[in-house]
Amino acid sequence: PGAAADAVRCRMSTLDTYAELRIAEGKLLRWDASTEKAACALQARDLEILVALARYRFLTTGQIAELWWPGRGLRAVRRRMTRLFEAGFVERFRPQTLRGAYQWTYCLARNGFRAAQQTGDLPAALKYAPRREAIFDYRYVIHDLQTNEWVLRYRERLGDRLLDWAGPDESRFLPPRRSRDESHMDLASIILRDSGWDAYDVDDEWCRPVQPDAVLSIASGAGDVDVLVEYDRTRRADKNFQKFLRYDTLLNVWWRTTELQHPWLIFVCQDSDHLRRLVLAADRELVGHLSGWTNDGRQQRYFGRDRTLFVVDEGLRGDDVMAIRLPAFPPGHEHRKPPGSVRRMPLPGLGT
């Protein structure tokens, strides 16, 4: 659709990153080249931008404008980002096109990463990753950019309730290891001992590391929570089977050994058909649960099912703040009410 593409690329006062990313997918990149380094005294806002690029890998001009120049025209952000580029703190590229021009996408240069490190705001384990030498196709960056765009729409709704946003390179979680004395026990029993709960259908085989695309710390009425974001571009349920099982063990059991606070998991889907396929697959796979005695008798809690949500990418761009939640019990359970209707709830932090 050439006319639609031209309309997006020629928009001067605002940048619709969501629409532009849809059009740009699959195009080759053109890296910008700076002939010589110009001196540039870094300001507090510059350092915040460099730290964000270290955490989130890539940000477009429009995304940077939204975060640091809200409600302002684009001239100021373009001028300042050009200064940072010419000073050698950032790299920039955009998709190749014969007509018009896409907005620039920015990532860190080595000097920019050093400056971000010196602020003390980066995790010690975060390392510099050179991008210019490794990326030639926009498909290699569009996943990160679309994840960031979805988070920005969520952030817009949350306001001050968003306490922190961690990117993918600082969001890897490792399950605990057994001690020598615990080698005969399964991990769930070790973690849950003395809690009054027993784990069922939680296999040690799937107590494996997870690395979501983002982790959002959100202030909620019932206490702060962490939201793990999985932005799925595959549109294929079979690509997520192992991911479902890993997260099921995390949400039921071993999140308690991490710094996560009452975690939720959100799968962001490309459209309603994609969402339907993922929900059907997750309904079959998420069967892990805890069982224990409470004041109401013996209870079963399916934390993986209860705390995994599904949304369509475009929802937050409109008025839809609701997410799909699996039926309370898996297929075949005695309390499963046919036809096993899904549940709906507001996204964490957006409930009344």
Tab-separated table of C-alpha atoms in Angstrom:
chain	number	residue	atom	x	y	z
A	1	PRO	CA	0.000	0.000	0.000
A	2	GLY	CA	2.190	2.818	-1.344
A	3	ALA	CA	-0.154	5.674	-0.462
A	4	ALA	CA	-0.447	4.542	3.156
A	5	ALA	CA	3.323	4.145	3.420
A	6	ASP	CA	3.918	7.636	2.006
A	7	ALA	CA	1.405	9.128	4.419
A	8	VAL	CA	3.205	7.586	7.398
A	9	ARG	CA	6.699	8.502	6.256
A	10	CYS	CA	5.831	12.091	5.402
A	11	ARG	CA	4.153	12.926	8.716
A	12	MET	CA	6.241	15.765	10.192
A	13	SER	CA	4.583	16.945	13.401
A	14	THR	CA	4.058	13.506	14.962
A	15	LEU	CA	5.523	10.069	14.357
A	16	ASP	CA	3.271	6.996	14.385
A	17	THR	CA	5.897	4.424	15.324
A	18	TYR	CA	3.370	1.571	15.482
A	19	ALA	CA	2.222	2.088	11.873
A	20	GLU	CA	5.737	2.726	10.599
A	21	LEU	CA	7.073	-0.503	12.108
A	22	ARG	CA	4.340	-2.479	10.357
A	23	ILE	CA	5.344	-1.009	7.000
A	24	ALA	CA	9.117	-1.254	7.508
A	25	GLU	CA	9.306	-4.958	8.380
A	26	GLY	CA	11.728	-6.921	6.211
A	27	LYS	CA	13.567	-3.929	4.760
A	28	LEU	CA	17.355	-3.577	4.690
A	29	LEU	CA	18.985	-1.028	6.965
A	30	ARG	CA	20.994	2.039	6.152
A	31	TRP	CA	23.398	3.042	8.928
A	32	ASP	CA	24.242	6.718	9.146
A	33	ALA	CA	27.917	7.673	9.029
A	34	SER	CA	29.543	10.545	10.910
A	35	THR	CA	32.800	11.741	9.363
A	36	GLU	CA	34.302	13.203	12.530
A	37	LYS	CA	33.475	13.369	16.218
A	38	ALA	CA	32.148	16.698	17.510
A	39	ALA	CA	32.491	17.742	21.143
A	40	CYS	CA	29.291	17.519	23.186
A	41	ALA	CA	28.829	18.186	26.901
A	42	LEU	CA	26.378	15.606	28.215
A	43	GLN	CA	23.342	16.934	30.071
A	44	ALA	CA	21.229	15.047	32.617
A	45	ARG	CA	18.609	14.268	29.970
A	46	ASP	CA	21.282	12.958	27.609
A	47	LEU	CA	22.476	10.517	30.275
A	48	GLU	CA	18.914	9.318	30.877
A	49	ILE	CA	18.580	8.603	27.149
A	50	LEU	CA	21.876	6.702	27.077
A	51	VAL	CA	20.830	4.613	30.086
A	52	ALA	CA	17.501	3.833	28.382
A	53	LEU	CA	19.258	2.731	25.187
A	54	ALA	CA	21.480	0.449	27.266
A	55	ARG	CA	18.392	-1.089	28.894
A	56	TYR	CA	15.990	-1.274	25.931
A	57	ARG	CA	18.494	-1.774	23.060
A	58	PHE	CA	16.734	0.421	20.468
A	59	LEU	CA	14.453	3.465	20.494
A	60	THR	CA	13.053	5.433	17.571
A	61	THR	CA	13.012	9.216	17.321
A	62	GLY	CA	9.294	9.166	18.112
A	63	GLN	CA	9.765	7.001	21.202
A	64	ILE	CA	12.567	9.222	22.497
A	65	ALA	CA	10.413	12.288	21.888
A	66	GLU	CA	7.538	10.750	23.854
A	67	LEU	CA	9.767	9.920	26.814
A	68	TRP	CA	11.864	13.115	27.070
A	69	TRP	CA	10.104	15.794	24.997
A	70	PRO	CA	6.408	15.055	25.672
A	71	GLY	CA	4.025	17.452	23.976
A	72	ARG	CA	6.853	19.191	22.107
A	73	GLY	CA	7.621	19.356	18.407
A	74	LEU	CA	10.173	17.036	16.845
A	75	ARG	CA	12.760	19.667	15.954
A	76	ALA	CA	14.333	19.737	19.432
A	77	VAL	CA	14.660	15.954	19.765
A	78	ARG	CA	16.078	15.605	16.251
A	79	ARG	CA	18.631	18.329	16.888
A	80	ARG	CA	19.775	16.893	20.223
A	81	MET	CA	19.954	13.299	19.020
A	82	THR	CA	21.992	14.454	16.033
A	83	ARG	CA	24.421	16.118	18.449
A	84	LEU	CA	24.767	12.870	20.413
A	85	PHE	CA	25.290	10.973	17.156
A	86	GLU	CA	27.919	13.375	15.870
A	87	ALA	CA	29.716	13.184	19.241
A	88	GLY	CA	29.931	9.392	18.947
A	89	PHE	CA	27.618	8.483	21.848
A	90	VAL	CA	24.913	6.816	19.749
A	91	GLU	CA	24.566	5.044	16.404
A	92	ARG	CA	21.538	5.404	14.175
A	93	PHE	CA	19.935	3.664	11.218
A	94	ARG	CA	16.676	3.467	9.324
A	95	PRO	CA	15.088	1.263	6.676
A	96	GLN	CA	16.118	1.850	3.087
A	97	THR	CA	13.392	3.309	0.900
A	98	LEU	CA	13.170	4.872	-2.545
A	99	ARG	CA	10.572	7.440	-1.508
A	100	GLY	CA	10.411	9.601	1.598
A	101	ALA	CA	12.307	8.709	4.766
A	102	TYR	CA	11.642	6.702	7.889
A	103	GLN	CA	12.477	8.071	11.314
A	104	TRP	CA	15.878	7.210	12.746
A	105	THR	CA	16.279	4.323	15.169
A	106	TYR	CA	18.988	4.837	17.797
A	107	CYS	CA	21.252	2.438	19.707
A	108	LEU	CA	24.360	2.930	21.829
A	109	ALA	CA	27.889	3.412	20.572
A	110	ARG	CA	30.685	2.208	22.835
A	111	ASN	CA	31.338	5.690	24.268
A	112	GLY	CA	27.632	6.060	25.008
A	113	PHE	CA	27.617	2.792	26.935
A	114	ARG	CA	30.627	3.940	28.992
A	115	ALA	CA	28.826	7.185	29.820
A	116	ALA	CA	25.691	5.264	30.819
A	117	GLN	CA	27.782	2.953	33.031
A	118	GLN	CA	29.324	5.896	34.837
A	119	THR	CA	25.879	7.054	36.018
A	120	GLY	CA	25.649	3.965	38.245
A	121	ASP	CA	22.113	3.298	36.947
A	122	LEU	CA	22.946	0.146	34.973
A	123	PRO	CA	23.087	-3.389	36.398
A	124	ALA	CA	26.696	-4.501	36.775
A	125	ALA	CA	26.051	-7.557	34.596
A	126	LEU	CA	24.866	-5.491	31.612
A	127	LYS	CA	27.522	-5.583	28.863
A	128	TYR	CA	28.027	-3.517	25.742
A	129	ALA	CA	26.812	-5.192	22.548
A	130	PRO	CA	28.049	-3.638	19.261
A	131	ARG	CA	25.093	-3.348	16.888
A	132	ARG	CA	26.483	-1.815	13.688
A	133	GLU	CA	28.645	-4.849	12.904
A	134	ALA	CA	25.851	-7.348	13.584
A	135	ILE	CA	22.592	-5.931	12.175
A	136	PHE	CA	21.765	-5.490	8.496
A	137	ASP	CA	18.048	-6.284	8.336
A	138	TYR	CA	15.222	-4.458	10.105
A	139	ARG	CA	13.735	-7.806	11.174
A	140	TYR	CA	16.544	-8.110	13.729
A	141	VAL	CA	15.406	-4.987	15.599
A	142	ILE	CA	11.667	-4.804	14.986
A	143	HIS	CA	10.847	-7.210	17.837
A	144	ASP	CA	12.552	-4.937	20.384
A	145	LEU	CA	11.003	-1.806	18.886
A	146	GLN	CA	7.492	-3.276	18.887
A	147	THR	CA	7.928	-4.480	22.472
A	148	ASN	CA	9.036	-0.988	23.488
A	149	GLU	CA	6.112	0.581	21.633
A	150	TRP	CA	3.617	-1.660	23.449
A	151	VAL	CA	5.241	-0.866	26.809
A	152	LEU	CA	4.982	2.859	26.051
A	153	ARG	CA	1.230	2.510	25.445
A	154	TYR	CA	0.904	0.630	28.752
A	155	ARG	CA	3.045	3.286	30.447
A	156	GLU	CA	0.731	5.966	29.080
A	157	ARG	CA	-2.191	4.281	30.872
A	158	LEU	CA	-0.318	3.551	34.093
A	159	GLY	CA	1.185	6.990	34.675
A	160	ASP	CA	2.941	7.173	38.050
A	161	ARG	CA	1.926	3.580	38.833
A	162	LEU	CA	4.771	2.364	36.597
A	163	LEU	CA	7.691	2.179	39.015
A	164	ASP	CA	10.338	0.671	36.731
A	165	TRP	CA	10.787	-0.852	33.291
A	166	ALA	CA	13.566	-3.386	32.759
A	167	GLY	CA	14.659	-4.426	29.280
A	168	PRO	CA	15.455	-7.956	28.045
A	169	ASP	CA	19.177	-7.984	28.862
A	170	GLU	CA	18.493	-7.351	32.561
A	171	SER	CA	15.465	-9.672	32.810
A	172	ARG	CA	16.931	-13.164	32.905
A	173	PHE	CA	15.770	-15.262	35.853
A	174	LEU	CA	17.467	-18.478	36.970
A	175	PRO	CA	15.870	-21.228	39.060
A	176	PRO	CA	17.674	-22.226	42.270
A	177	ARG	CA	20.080	-25.130	42.466
A	178	ARG	CA	19.850	-28.007	44.888
A	179	SER	CA	22.450	-28.383	47.581
A	180	ARG	CA	24.228	-31.725	47.928
A	181	ASP	CA	21.945	-32.635	50.844
A	182	GLU	CA	18.879	-31.900	48.706
A	183	SER	CA	19.873	-33.923	45.647
A	184	HIS	CA	17.192	-36.548	46.335
A	185	MET	CA	14.370	-33.959	46.451
A	186	ASP	CA	12.515	-32.207	43.655
A	187	LEU	CA	12.865	-28.416	43.514
A	188	ALA	CA	9.202	-27.723	44.225
A	189	SER	CA	9.368	-29.679	47.489
A	190	ILE	CA	12.534	-27.829	48.517
A	191	ILE	CA	11.057	-24.397	47.805
A	192	LEU	CA	7.623	-25.069	49.309
A	193	ARG	CA	8.640	-26.997	52.417
A	194	ASP	CA	6.974	-25.729	55.604
A	195	SER	CA	4.587	-23.608	53.484
A	196	GLY	CA	1.628	-25.970	53.776
A	197	TRP	CA	1.438	-26.354	49.987
A	198	ASP	CA	2.366	-29.292	47.767
A	199	ALA	CA	3.062	-28.980	44.027
A	200	TYR	CA	1.485	-31.191	41.377
A	201	ASP	CA	2.271	-31.408	37.659
A	202	VAL	CA	5.281	-29.138	38.206
A	203	ASP	CA	8.172	-31.005	36.597
A	204	ASP	CA	11.796	-30.259	37.474
A	205	GLU	CA	12.580	-30.633	33.768
A	206	TRP	CA	10.887	-27.272	33.148
A	207	CYS	CA	12.479	-25.397	36.029
A	208	ARG	CA	14.664	-23.587	33.532
A	209	PRO	CA	15.763	-19.967	33.006
A	210	VAL	CA	13.274	-17.510	31.558
A	211	GLN	CA	14.041	-14.216	29.848
A	212	PRO	CA	10.990	-12.073	29.056
A	213	ASP	CA	11.152	-9.139	26.664
A	214	ALA	CA	10.484	-6.683	29.497
A	215	VAL	CA	9.667	-6.619	33.202
A	216	LEU	CA	7.427	-3.824	34.501
A	217	SER	CA	7.227	-3.021	38.200
A	218	ILE	CA	3.769	-1.628	38.906
A	219	ALA	CA	2.170	-0.115	41.990
A	220	SER	CA	-1.111	-1.886	42.606
A	221	GLY	CA	-3.814	-1.441	45.226
A	222	ALA	CA	-3.010	-4.847	46.694
A	223	GLY	CA	0.762	-4.229	46.660
A	224	ASP	CA	3.476	-3.829	44.048
A	225	VAL	CA	3.634	-6.462	41.306
A	226	ASP	CA	6.022	-7.340	38.498
A	227	VAL	CA	4.655	-7.897	35.008
A	228	LEU	CA	6.692	-10.084	32.644
A	229	VAL	CA	6.037	-9.219	28.997
A	230	GLU	CA	6.355	-11.750	26.174
A	231	TYR	CA	5.833	-10.040	22.819
A	232	ASP	CA	5.116	-12.868	20.373
A	233	ARG	CA	5.656	-12.243	16.663
A	234	THR	CA	5.748	-15.900	15.570
A	235	ARG	CA	1.932	-16.297	15.446
A	236	ARG	CA	2.649	-19.988	16.118
A	237	ALA	CA	1.413	-21.747	19.221
A	238	ASP	CA	3.928	-24.592	18.810
A	239	LYS	CA	6.810	-22.110	19.216
A	240	ASN	CA	5.528	-21.339	22.721
A	241	PHE	CA	4.929	-24.804	24.189
A	242	GLN	CA	8.219	-24.956	26.086
A	243	LYS	CA	7.839	-21.322	27.111
A	244	PHE	CA	4.417	-22.110	28.619
A	245	LEU	CA	5.907	-24.957	30.685
A	246	ARG	CA	8.849	-22.875	31.918
A	247	TYR	CA	6.578	-20.056	33.022
A	248	ASP	CA	4.127	-22.485	34.631
A	249	THR	CA	6.866	-23.718	36.983
A	250	LEU	CA	8.017	-20.147	37.654
A	251	LEU	CA	4.559	-18.770	38.478
A	252	ASN	CA	3.598	-21.742	40.626
A	253	VAL	CA	6.826	-22.305	42.522
A	254	TRP	CA	10.230	-20.801	41.976
A	255	TRP	CA	9.413	-17.082	41.630
A	256	ARG	CA	9.654	-17.171	45.421
A	257	THR	CA	13.447	-17.583	45.117
A	258	THR	CA	13.822	-14.471	42.908
A	259	GLU	CA	13.365	-10.742	43.488
A	260	LEU	CA	10.055	-10.796	41.600
A	261	GLN	CA	7.030	-9.424	43.437
A	262	HIS	CA	3.832	-11.450	42.874
A	263	PRO	CA	4.534	-11.767	39.135
A	264	TRP	CA	2.074	-11.665	36.264
A	265	LEU	CA	2.862	-12.798	32.714
A	266	ILE	CA	1.415	-11.100	29.625
A	267	PHE	CA	1.583	-12.551	26.120
A	268	VAL	CA	1.157	-9.773	23.555
A	269	CYS	CA	-0.383	-11.209	20.363
A	270	GLN	CA	-0.500	-9.775	16.848
A	271	ASP	CA	-4.274	-10.102	16.332
A	272	SER	CA	-7.368	-11.827	17.731
A	273	ASP	CA	-6.788	-15.048	15.756
A	274	HIS	CA	-3.227	-15.263	17.066
A	275	LEU	CA	-4.528	-14.690	20.602
A	276	ARG	CA	-7.147	-17.432	20.201
A	277	ARG	CA	-4.513	-19.986	19.126
A	278	LEU	CA	-2.190	-19.137	22.019
A	279	VAL	CA	-5.028	-19.307	24.546
A	280	LEU	CA	-6.117	-22.741	23.289
A	281	ALA	CA	-2.529	-24.038	23.502
A	282	ALA	CA	-1.906	-22.549	26.955
A	283	ASP	CA	-5.193	-24.021	28.206
A	284	ARG	CA	-3.810	-27.494	27.508
A	285	GLU	CA	-0.268	-26.881	28.766
A	286	LEU	CA	-0.713	-24.889	31.992
A	287	VAL	CA	-1.735	-27.652	34.382
A	288	GLY	CA	0.715	-27.142	37.261
A	289	HIS	CA	-0.902	-26.305	40.594
A	290	LEU	CA	-0.473	-26.213	44.339
A	291	SER	CA	-2.676	-28.035	46.802
A	292	GLY	CA	-3.018	-27.354	50.520
A	293	TRP	CA	-5.367	-27.057	53.455
A	294	THR	CA	-6.923	-23.666	54.218
A	295	ASN	CA	-9.780	-22.476	56.422
A	296	ASP	CA	-12.084	-23.414	53.544
A	297	GLY	CA	-10.777	-26.948	53.316
A	298	ARG	CA	-8.480	-28.474	50.719
A	299	GLN	CA	-7.731	-25.954	47.978
A	300	GLN	CA	-6.127	-26.204	44.538
A	301	ARG	CA	-4.444	-23.088	43.138
A	302	TYR	CA	-3.433	-22.921	39.479
A	303	PHE	CA	-1.114	-19.935	39.700
A	304	GLY	CA	0.191	-20.378	36.153
A	305	ARG	CA	-3.357	-20.196	34.773
A	306	ASP	CA	-4.460	-17.429	37.123
A	307	ARG	CA	-1.497	-15.123	36.475
A	308	THR	CA	-0.996	-15.552	32.708
A	309	LEU	CA	-2.789	-13.002	30.531
A	310	PHE	CA	-3.220	-12.522	26.784
A	311	VAL	CA	-3.777	-9.269	24.907
A	312	VAL	CA	-3.778	-8.059	21.309
A	313	ASP	CA	-0.991	-5.600	20.483
A	314	GLU	CA	-3.347	-2.943	19.149
A	315	GLY	CA	-5.681	-3.021	22.170
A	316	LEU	CA	-3.932	-0.350	24.255
A	317	ARG	CA	-3.872	1.987	21.264
A	318	GLY	CA	-7.646	2.149	21.624
A	319	ASP	CA	-9.771	1.888	24.734
A	320	ASP	CA	-9.274	-1.809	25.482
A	321	VAL	CA	-7.430	-2.286	28.792
A	322	MET	CA	-8.850	-5.776	29.321
A	323	ALA	CA	-6.855	-9.003	29.089
A	324	ILE	CA	-7.893	-12.602	28.487
A	325	ARG	CA	-7.321	-15.073	31.305
A	326	LEU	CA	-7.572	-18.853	31.028
A	327	PRO	CA	-10.482	-20.797	32.554
A	328	ALA	CA	-9.850	-21.461	36.241
A	329	PHE	CA	-9.320	-25.210	35.733
A	330	PRO	CA	-7.679	-27.166	32.887
A	331	PRO	CA	-9.593	-29.455	30.496
A	332	GLY	CA	-10.754	-32.670	32.179
A	333	HIS	CA	-10.799	-31.214	35.698
A	334	GLU	CA	-13.890	-32.151	37.712
A	335	HIS	CA	-14.664	-28.482	38.427
A	336	ARG	CA	-14.227	-27.340	34.837
A	337	LYS	CA	-17.519	-25.888	33.708
A	338	PRO	CA	-18.251	-26.511	30.035
A	339	PRO	CA	-17.498	-24.960	27.651
A	340	GLY	CA	-14.618	-23.668	29.765
A	341	SER	CA	-15.116	-19.977	29.086
A	342	VAL	CA	-12.120	-17.698	29.347
A	343	ARG	CA	-12.092	-14.942	31.940
A	344	ARG	CA	-11.481	-11.235	31.394
A	345	MET	CA	-9.756	-8.791	33.713
A	346	PRO	CA	-8.091	-5.358	33.502
A	347	LEU	CA	-4.364	-5.315	32.929
A	348	PRO	CA	-2.397	-5.153	36.202
A	349	GLY	CA	-2.432	-1.644	37.589
A	350	LEU	CA	-5.445	-0.579	35.503
A	351	GLY	CA	-8.217	-2.087	37.625
A	352	THR	CA	-10.693	0.166	39.388
